[in-house]
mmCIF file of C-alpha atoms in Angstrom:
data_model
loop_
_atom_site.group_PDB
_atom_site.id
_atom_site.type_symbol
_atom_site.label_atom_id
_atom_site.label_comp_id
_atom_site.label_asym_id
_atom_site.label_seq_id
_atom_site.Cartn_x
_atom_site.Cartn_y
_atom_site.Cartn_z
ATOM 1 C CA UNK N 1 49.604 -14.887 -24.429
ATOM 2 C CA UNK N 2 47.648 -13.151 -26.974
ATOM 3 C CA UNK N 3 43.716 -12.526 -26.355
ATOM 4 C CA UNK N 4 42.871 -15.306 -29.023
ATOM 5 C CA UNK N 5 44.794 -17.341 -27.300
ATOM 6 C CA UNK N 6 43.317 -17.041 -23.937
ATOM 7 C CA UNK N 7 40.046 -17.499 -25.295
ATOM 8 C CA UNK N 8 40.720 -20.603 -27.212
ATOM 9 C CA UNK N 9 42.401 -21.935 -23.710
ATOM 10 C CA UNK N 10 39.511 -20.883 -21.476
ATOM 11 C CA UNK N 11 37.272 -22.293 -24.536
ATOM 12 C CA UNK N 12 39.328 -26.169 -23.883
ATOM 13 C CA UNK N 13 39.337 -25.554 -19.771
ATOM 14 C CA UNK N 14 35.234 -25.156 -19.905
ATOM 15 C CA UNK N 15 34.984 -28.028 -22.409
ATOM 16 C CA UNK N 16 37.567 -30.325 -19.925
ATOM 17 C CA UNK N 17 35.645 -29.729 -16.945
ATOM 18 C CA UNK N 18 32.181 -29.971 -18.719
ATOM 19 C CA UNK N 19 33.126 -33.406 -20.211
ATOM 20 C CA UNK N 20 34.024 -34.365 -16.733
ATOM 21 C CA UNK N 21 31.265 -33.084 -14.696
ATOM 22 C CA UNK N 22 28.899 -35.135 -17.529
ATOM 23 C CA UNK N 23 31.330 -38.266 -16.474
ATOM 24 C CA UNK N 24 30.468 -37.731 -12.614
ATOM 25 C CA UNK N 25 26.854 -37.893 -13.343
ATOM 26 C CA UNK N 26 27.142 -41.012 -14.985
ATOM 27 C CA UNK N 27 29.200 -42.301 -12.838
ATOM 28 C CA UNK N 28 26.351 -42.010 -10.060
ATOM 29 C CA UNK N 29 24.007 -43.020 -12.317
ATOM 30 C CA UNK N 30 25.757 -46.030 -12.580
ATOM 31 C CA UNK N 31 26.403 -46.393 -8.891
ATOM 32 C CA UNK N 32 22.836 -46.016 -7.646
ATOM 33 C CA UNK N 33 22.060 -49.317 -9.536
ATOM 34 C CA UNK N 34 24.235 -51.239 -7.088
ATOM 35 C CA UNK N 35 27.656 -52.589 -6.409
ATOM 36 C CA UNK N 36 29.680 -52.254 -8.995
ATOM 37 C CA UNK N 37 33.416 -53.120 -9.945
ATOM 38 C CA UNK N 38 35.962 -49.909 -11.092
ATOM 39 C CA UNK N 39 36.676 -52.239 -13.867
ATOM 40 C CA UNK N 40 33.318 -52.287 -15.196
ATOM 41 C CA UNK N 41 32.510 -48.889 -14.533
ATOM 42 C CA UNK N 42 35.438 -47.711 -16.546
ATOM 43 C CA UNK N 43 33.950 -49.430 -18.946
ATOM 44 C CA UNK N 44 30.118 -48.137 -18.540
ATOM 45 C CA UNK N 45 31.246 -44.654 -19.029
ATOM 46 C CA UNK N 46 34.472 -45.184 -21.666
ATOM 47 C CA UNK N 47 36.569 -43.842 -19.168
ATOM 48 C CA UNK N 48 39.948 -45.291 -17.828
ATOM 49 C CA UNK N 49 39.917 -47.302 -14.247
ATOM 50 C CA UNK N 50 42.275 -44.687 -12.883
ATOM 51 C CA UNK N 51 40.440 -41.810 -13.751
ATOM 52 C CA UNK N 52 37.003 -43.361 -12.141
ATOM 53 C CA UNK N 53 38.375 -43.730 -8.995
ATOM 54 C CA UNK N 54 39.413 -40.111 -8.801
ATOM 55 C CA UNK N 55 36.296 -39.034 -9.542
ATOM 56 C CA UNK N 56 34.670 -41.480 -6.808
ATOM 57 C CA UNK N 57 36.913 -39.978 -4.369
ATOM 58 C CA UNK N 58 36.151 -36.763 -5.652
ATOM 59 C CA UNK N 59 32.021 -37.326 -5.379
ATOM 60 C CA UNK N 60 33.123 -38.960 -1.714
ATOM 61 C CA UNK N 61 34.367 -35.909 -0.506
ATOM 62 C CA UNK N 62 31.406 -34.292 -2.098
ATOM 63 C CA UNK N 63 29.280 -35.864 0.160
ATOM 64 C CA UNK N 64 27.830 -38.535 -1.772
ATOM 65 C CA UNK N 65 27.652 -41.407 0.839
ATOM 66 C CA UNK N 66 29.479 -44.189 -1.450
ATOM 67 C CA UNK N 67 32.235 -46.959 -0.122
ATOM 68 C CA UNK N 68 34.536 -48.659 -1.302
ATOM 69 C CA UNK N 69 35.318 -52.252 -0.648
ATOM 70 C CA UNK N 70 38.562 -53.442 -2.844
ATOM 71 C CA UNK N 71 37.515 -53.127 -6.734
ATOM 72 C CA UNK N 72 34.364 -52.225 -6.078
ATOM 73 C CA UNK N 73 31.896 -49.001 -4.932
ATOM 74 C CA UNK N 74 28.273 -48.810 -3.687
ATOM 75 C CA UNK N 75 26.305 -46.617 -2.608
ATOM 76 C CA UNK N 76 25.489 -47.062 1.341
ATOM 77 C CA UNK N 77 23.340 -43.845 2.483
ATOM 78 C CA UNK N 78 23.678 -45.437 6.322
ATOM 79 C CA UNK N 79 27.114 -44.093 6.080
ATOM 80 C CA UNK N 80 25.578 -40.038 6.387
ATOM 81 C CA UNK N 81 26.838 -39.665 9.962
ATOM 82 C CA UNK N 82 23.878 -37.590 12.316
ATOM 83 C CA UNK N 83 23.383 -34.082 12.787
ATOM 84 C CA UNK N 84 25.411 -32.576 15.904
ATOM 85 C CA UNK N 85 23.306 -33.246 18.764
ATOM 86 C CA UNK N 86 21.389 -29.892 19.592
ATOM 87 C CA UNK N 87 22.666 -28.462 22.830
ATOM 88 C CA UNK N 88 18.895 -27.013 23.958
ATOM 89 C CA UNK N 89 17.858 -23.875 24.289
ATOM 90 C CA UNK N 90 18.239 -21.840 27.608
ATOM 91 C CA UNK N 91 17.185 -18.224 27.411
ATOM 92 C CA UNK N 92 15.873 -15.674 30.070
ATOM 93 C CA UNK N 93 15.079 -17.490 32.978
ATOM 94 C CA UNK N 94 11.189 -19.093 32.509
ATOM 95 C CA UNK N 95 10.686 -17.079 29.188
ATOM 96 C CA UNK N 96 11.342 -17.994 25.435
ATOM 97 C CA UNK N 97 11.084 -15.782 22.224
ATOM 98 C CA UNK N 98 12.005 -17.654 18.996
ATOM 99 C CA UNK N 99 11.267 -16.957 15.237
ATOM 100 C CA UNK N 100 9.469 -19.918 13.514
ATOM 101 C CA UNK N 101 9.484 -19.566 9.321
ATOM 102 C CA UNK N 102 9.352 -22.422 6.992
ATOM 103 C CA UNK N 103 8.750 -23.297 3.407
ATOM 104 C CA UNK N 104 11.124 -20.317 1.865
ATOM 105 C CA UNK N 105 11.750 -22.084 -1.418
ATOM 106 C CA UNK N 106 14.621 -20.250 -2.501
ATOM 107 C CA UNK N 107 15.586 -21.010 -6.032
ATOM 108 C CA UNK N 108 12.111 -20.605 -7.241
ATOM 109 C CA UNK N 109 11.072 -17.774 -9.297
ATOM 110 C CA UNK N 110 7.798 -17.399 -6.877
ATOM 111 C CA UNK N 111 9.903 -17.435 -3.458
ATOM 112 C CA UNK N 112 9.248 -14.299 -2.018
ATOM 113 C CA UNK N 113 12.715 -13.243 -0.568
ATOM 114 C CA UNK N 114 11.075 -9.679 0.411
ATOM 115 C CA UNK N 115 8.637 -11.382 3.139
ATOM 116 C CA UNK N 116 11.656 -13.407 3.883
ATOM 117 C CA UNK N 117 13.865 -10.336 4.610
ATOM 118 C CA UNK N 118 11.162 -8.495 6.618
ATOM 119 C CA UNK N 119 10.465 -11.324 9.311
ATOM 120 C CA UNK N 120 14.125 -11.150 10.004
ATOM 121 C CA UNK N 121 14.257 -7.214 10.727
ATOM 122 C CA UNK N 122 11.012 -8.145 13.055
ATOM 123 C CA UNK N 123 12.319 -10.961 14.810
ATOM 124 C CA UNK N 124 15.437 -8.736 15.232
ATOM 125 C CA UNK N 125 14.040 -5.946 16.444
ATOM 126 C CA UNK N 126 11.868 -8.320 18.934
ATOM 127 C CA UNK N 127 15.425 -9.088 20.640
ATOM 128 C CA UNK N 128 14.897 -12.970 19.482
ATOM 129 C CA UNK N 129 17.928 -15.180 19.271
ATOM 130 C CA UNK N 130 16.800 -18.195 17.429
ATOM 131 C CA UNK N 131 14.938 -18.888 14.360
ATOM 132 C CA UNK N 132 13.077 -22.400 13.978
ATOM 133 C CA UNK N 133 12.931 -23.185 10.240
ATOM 134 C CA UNK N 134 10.909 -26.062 9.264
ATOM 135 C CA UNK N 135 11.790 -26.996 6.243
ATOM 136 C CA UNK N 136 11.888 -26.818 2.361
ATOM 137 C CA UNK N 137 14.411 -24.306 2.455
ATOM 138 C CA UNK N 138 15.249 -24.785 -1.140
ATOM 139 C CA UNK N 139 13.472 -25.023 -4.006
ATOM 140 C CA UNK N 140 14.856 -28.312 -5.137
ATOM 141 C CA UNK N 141 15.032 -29.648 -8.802
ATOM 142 C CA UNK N 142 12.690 -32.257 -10.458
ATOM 143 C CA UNK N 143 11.489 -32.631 -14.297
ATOM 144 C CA UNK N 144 8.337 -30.937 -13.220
ATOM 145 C CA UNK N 145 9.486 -27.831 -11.014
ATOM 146 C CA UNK N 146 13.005 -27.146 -13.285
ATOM 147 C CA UNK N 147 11.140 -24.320 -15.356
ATOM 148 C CA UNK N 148 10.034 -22.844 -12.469
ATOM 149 C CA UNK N 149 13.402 -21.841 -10.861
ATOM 150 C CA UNK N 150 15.398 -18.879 -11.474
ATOM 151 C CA UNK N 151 18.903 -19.304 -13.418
ATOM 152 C CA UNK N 152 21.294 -19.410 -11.061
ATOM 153 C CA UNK N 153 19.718 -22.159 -9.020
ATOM 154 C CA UNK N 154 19.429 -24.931 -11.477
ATOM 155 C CA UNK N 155 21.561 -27.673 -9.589
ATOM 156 C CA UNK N 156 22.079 -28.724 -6.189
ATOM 157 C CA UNK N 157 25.720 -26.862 -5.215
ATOM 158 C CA UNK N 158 24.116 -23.927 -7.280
ATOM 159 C CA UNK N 159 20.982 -23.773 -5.398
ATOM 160 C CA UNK N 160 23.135 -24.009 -1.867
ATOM 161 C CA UNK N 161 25.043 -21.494 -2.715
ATOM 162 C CA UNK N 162 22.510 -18.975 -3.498
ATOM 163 C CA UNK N 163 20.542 -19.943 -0.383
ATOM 164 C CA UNK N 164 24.000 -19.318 1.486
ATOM 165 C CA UNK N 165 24.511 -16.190 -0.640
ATOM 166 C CA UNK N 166 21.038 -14.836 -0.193
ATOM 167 C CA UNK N 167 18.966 -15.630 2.941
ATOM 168 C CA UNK N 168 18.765 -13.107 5.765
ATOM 169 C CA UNK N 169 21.574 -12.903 8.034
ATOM 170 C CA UNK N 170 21.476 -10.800 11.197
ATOM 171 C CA UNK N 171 23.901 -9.559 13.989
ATOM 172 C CA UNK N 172 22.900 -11.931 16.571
ATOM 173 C CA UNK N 173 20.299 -14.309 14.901
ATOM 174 C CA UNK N 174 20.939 -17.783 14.511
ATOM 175 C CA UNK N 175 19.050 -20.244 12.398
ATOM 176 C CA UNK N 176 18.301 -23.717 13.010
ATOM 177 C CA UNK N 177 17.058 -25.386 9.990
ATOM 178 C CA UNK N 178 14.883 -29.086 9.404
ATOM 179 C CA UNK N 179 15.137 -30.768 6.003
ATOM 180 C CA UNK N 180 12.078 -32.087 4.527
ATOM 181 C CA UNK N 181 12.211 -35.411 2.546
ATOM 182 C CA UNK N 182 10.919 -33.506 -0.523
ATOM 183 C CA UNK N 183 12.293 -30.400 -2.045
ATOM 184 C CA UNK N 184 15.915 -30.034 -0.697
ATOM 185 C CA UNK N 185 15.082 -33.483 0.409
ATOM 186 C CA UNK N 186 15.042 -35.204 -3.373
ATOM 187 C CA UNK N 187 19.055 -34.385 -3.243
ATOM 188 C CA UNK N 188 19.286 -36.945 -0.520
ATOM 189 C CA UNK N 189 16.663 -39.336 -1.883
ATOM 190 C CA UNK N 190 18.488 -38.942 -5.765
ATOM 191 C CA UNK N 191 21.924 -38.309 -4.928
ATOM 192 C CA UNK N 192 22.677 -40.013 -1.095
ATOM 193 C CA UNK N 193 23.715 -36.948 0.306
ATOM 194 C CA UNK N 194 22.961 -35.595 3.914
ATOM 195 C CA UNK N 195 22.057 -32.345 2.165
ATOM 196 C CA UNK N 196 21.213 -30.183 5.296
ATOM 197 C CA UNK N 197 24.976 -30.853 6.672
ATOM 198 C CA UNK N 198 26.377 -30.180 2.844
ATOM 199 C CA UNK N 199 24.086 -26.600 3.672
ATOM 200 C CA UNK N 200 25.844 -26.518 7.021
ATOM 201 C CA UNK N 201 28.985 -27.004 6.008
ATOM 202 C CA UNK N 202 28.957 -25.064 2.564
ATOM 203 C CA UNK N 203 27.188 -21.956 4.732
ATOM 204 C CA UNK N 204 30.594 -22.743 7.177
ATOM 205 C CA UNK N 205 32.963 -22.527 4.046
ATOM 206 C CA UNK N 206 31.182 -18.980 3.142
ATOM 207 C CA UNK N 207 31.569 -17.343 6.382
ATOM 208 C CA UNK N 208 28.415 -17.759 7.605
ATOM 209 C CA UNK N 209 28.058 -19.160 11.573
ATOM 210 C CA UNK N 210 23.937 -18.524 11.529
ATOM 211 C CA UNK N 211 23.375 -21.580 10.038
ATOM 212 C CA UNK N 212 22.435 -24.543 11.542
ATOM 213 C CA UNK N 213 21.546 -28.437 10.377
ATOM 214 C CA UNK N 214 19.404 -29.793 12.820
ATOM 215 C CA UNK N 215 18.636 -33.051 10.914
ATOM 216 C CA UNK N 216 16.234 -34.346 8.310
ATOM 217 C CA UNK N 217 12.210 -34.118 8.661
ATOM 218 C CA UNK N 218 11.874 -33.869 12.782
ATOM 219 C CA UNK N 219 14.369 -32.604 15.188
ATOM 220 C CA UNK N 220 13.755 -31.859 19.328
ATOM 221 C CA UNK N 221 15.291 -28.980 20.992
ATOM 222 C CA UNK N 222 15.596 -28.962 25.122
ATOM 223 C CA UNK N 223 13.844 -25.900 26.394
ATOM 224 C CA UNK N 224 16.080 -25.600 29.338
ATOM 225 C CA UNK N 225 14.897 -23.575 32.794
ATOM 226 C CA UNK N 226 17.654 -21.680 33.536
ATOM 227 C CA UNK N 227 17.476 -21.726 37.454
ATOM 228 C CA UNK N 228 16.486 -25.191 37.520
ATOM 229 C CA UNK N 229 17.989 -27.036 34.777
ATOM 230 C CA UNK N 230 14.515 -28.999 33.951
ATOM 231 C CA UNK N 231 13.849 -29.433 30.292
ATOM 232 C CA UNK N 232 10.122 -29.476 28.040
ATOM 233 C CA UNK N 233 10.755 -30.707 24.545
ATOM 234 C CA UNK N 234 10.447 -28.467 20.904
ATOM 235 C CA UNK N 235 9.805 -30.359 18.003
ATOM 236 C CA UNK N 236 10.418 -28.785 14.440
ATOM 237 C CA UNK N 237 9.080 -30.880 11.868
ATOM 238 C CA UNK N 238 8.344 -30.953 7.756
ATOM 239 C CA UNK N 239 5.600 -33.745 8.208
ATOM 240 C CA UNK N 240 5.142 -34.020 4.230
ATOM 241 C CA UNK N 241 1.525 -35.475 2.548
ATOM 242 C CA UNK N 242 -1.096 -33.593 0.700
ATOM 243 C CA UNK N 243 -2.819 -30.794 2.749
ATOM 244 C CA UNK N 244 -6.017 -32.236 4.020
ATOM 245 C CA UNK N 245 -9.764 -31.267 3.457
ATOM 246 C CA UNK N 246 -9.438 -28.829 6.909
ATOM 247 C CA UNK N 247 -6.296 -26.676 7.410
ATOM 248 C CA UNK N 248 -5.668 -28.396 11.165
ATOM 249 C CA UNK N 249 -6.412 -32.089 10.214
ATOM 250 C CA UNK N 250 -2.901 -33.293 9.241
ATOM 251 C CA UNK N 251 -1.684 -32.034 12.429
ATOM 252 C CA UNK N 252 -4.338 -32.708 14.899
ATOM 253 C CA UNK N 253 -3.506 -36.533 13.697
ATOM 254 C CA UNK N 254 -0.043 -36.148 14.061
ATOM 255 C CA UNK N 255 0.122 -34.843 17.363
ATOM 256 C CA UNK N 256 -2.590 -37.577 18.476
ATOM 257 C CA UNK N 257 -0.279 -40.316 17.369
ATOM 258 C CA UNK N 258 2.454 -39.170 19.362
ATOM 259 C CA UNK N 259 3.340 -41.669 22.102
ATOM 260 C CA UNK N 260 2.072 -41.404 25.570
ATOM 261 C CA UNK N 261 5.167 -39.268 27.558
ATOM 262 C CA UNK N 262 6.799 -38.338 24.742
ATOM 263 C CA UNK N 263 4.337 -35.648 23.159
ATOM 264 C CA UNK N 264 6.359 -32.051 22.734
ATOM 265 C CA UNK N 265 5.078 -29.483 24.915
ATOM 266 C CA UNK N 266 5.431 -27.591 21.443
ATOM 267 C CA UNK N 267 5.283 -28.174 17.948
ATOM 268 C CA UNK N 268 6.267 -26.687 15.004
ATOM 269 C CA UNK N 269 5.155 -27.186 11.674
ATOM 270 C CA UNK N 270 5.932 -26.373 8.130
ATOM 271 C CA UNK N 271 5.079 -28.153 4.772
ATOM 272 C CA UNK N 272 1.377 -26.985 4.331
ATOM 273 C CA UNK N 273 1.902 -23.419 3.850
ATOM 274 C CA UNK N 274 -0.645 -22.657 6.672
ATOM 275 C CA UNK N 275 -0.409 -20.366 9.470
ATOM 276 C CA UNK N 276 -2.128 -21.597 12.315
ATOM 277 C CA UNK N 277 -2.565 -22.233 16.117
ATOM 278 C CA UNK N 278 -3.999 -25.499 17.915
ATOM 279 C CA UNK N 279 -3.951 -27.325 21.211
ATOM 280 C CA UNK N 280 -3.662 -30.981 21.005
ATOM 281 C CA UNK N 281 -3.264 -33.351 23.833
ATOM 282 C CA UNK N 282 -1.387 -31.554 25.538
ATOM 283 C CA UNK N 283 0.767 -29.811 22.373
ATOM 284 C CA UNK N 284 1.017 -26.583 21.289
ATOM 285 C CA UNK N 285 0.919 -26.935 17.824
ATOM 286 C CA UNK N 286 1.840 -24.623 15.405
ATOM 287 C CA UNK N 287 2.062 -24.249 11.313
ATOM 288 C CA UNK N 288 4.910 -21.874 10.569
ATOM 289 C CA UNK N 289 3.312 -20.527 6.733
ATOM 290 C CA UNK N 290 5.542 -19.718 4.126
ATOM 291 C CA UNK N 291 6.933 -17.394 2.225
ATOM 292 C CA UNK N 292 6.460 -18.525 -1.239
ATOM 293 C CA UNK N 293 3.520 -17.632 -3.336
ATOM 294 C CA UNK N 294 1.303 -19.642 -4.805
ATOM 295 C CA UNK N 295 2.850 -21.482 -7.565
ATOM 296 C CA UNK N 296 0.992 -23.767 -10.706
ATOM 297 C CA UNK N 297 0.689 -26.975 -8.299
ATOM 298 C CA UNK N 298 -0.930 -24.493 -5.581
ATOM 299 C CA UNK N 299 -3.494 -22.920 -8.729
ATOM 300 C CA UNK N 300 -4.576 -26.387 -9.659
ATOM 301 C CA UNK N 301 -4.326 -28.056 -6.284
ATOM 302 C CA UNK N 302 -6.904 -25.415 -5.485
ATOM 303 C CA UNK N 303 -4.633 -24.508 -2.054
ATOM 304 C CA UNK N 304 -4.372 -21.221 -0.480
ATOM 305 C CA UNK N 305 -0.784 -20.143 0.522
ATOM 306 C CA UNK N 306 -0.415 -17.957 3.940
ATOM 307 C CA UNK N 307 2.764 -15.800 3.398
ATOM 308 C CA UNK N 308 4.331 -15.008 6.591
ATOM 309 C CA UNK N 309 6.171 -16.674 9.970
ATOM 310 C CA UNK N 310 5.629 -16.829 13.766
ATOM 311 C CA UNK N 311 6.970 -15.100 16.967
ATOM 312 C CA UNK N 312 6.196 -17.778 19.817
ATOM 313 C CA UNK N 313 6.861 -16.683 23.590
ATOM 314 C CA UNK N 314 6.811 -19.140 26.035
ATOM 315 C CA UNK N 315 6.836 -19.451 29.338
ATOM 316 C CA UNK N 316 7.872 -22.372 31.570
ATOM 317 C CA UNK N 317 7.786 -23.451 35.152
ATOM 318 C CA UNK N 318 10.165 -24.835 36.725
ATOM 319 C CA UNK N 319 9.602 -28.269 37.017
ATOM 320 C CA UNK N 320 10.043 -28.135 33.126
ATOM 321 C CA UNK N 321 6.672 -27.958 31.977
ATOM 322 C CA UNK N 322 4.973 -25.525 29.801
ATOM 323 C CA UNK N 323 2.389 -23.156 31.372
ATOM 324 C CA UNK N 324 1.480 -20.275 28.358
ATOM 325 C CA UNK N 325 2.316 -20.529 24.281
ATOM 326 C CA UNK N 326 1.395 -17.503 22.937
ATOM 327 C CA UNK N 327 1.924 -17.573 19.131
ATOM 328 C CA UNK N 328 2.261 -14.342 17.085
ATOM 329 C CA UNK N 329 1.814 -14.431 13.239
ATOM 330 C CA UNK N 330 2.710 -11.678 11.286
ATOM 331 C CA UNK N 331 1.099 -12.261 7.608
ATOM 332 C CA UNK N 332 1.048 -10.890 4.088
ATOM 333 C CA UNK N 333 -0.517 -10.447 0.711
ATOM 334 C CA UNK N 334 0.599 -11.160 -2.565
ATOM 335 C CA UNK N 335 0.844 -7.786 -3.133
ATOM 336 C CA UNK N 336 -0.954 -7.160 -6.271
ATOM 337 C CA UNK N 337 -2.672 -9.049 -9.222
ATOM 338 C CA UNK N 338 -0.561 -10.962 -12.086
ATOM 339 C CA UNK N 339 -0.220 -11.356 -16.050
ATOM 340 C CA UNK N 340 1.107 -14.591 -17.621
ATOM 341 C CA UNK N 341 1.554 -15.682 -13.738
ATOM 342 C CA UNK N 342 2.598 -19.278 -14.796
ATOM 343 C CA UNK N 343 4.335 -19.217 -17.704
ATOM 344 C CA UNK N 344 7.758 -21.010 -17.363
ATOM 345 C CA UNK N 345 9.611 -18.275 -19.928
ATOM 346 C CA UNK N 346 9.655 -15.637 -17.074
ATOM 347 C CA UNK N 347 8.832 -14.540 -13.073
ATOM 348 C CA UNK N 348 5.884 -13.415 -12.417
ATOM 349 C CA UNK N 349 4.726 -9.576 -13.515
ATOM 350 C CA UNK N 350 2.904 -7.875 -10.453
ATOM 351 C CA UNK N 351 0.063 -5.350 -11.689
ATOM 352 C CA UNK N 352 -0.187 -2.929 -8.474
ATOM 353 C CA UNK N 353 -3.985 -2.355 -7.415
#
């Protein structure tokens, strides 16, 4: 086959799958507006009936919770099965070291990988075992936040797969990840997907066995005593809301609506962007930071970003309960002044002080 000739084929191969990846987007769009018949979605998006249901088994298999009922398809998000239950975490007798980090934002042009990177080589040279993430792992993709990705993380398998391709991995790390209901969240919300098992499972296809789904929003972990087998509860959470007029306030009323007997002996919490320690009722509570810098929403929002994650040690006795929480944060600057700092045409250019 001559060169032109490859280039006109690989010219009508892109075009093919194009035409049909447009055809799978209306196809959902048509979906999400209820029950429909394959007969009448042919029709919706001039394509023939066997064709559609291809490409509904296709978008099944995808993870898009749809079902199908005879001649016709809906969308029924109660069909996401549940994360794997988490099997608790027993480590070192009375004593636990864990990483907490949240709010990485990859896919956006101000994630700040670097600060990323560097609380994994100091968790790893701490000997910890676990990393807590709390959420908003991805950037996401709305009308309002699309300029400010980077190019290879404009849609959602694109922005999985560089998350997969690019967060920190290390030998004997694992990472146990929340979902937040924004962010990597308006996938499930827009689409129907459960998309921290579609991370799970993509990360599985990849090679990667560091990554773990622990569920959407909250998620409790068993802080097992190893000699006795009695249990205190971790709760990793992306709470969601505006940030409040004082950095603790959110989460002082979150951990006071807790029910009696069931409060977490600790807490941790991403979303703001804060960094911060409190005791409440009984609850270690901690924000987790970020490692994102501030962005245009941040500028006008008047918020302050705290780059940087958590070390927590804690110690337990062994009835179960918690005795000592001792939190250690491990912060960062932006690392410089900026030109043009929000314009959508590029990143942002550091000026070095």
């Amino acid at each position: 086959m001559s060169n032109k000739s490859v280039r006109k084929f690989n010219a009508e191969s892109w075009t093919r799958e194009a035409a049909r990846a447009e055809t799978k987007a209306q196809i959902k769009q048509q979906i999400r507006r209820g029950t429909i018949a394959f007969g009448e979605l042919a029709r919706r998006v001039n394509t023939g009936v066997r064709e559609v249901r291809e490409m509904v088994k296709e978008l099944k298999s995808a993870g898009l919770a749809l079902r199908i009922s005879g001649e016709k398809v809906f969308l029924e998000p109660g069909t996401i099965p549940p994360p794997q239950l988490n099997e608790g975490h027993t480590w070192k007798g009375s004593v636990y070291r864990f990483g907490a980090i949240g709010d990485t934002h990859y896919g956006s042009k101000y994630a700040r990988e670097d600060i990323t990177e560097d609380l994994y080589d100091w968790f790893a040279r701490e000997g910890v075992e676990r990393v807590y993430h709390t959420g908003n792992w991805i950037d996401g993709e709305k009308s309002f936040n699309k300029q400010d990705l980077i190019p290879q993380a404009h849609g959602m398998q694109a922005q999985l797969d560089y998350f997969i391709a690019n967060y920190p991995q290390r030998k004997g790390i694992k990472t146990f990840i929340v979902s937040g209901d924004d962010h990597e969240g308006w996938y499930s919300s827009d689409e129907g997907v459960d998309i921290g098992q579609m991370m799970q499972d993509c990360a599985r296809n990849a090679g990667r066995k560091d990554l773990f789904n622990l569920g959407y929003m909250t998620a409790f972990t068993k802080l097992i005593h190893e000699e006795t087998g009695k249990h205190a509860k971790l709760l990793t959470a992306h709470p969601g809301g505006g940030s409040a007029y004082a950095t603790s306030y959110a989460i002082q009323k979150i951990a006071e609506g807790f029910d009696p007997g069931q409060t977490p002996a600790v807490a941790l919490f991403g979303h703001y962007h804060k960094l911060e320690y409190l005791r409440v009722r009984g609850c270690h509570a901690i924000q987790t930071g970020c490692t994102k810098g501030q962005d245009a929403f941040g500028w006008k929002k008047k918020l302050s970003y705290h780059l940087g994650g958590v070390l927590v040690e804690v110690r337990q006795a062994p009835n179960g309960k918690v005795t000592d929480c001792l939190p250690w944060f491990k912060t960062y600057g932006e690392g410089g002044h900026f030109n043009d700092r929000f314009s959508h045409s590029h990143s942002p250019a550091r000026i070095r002080s």
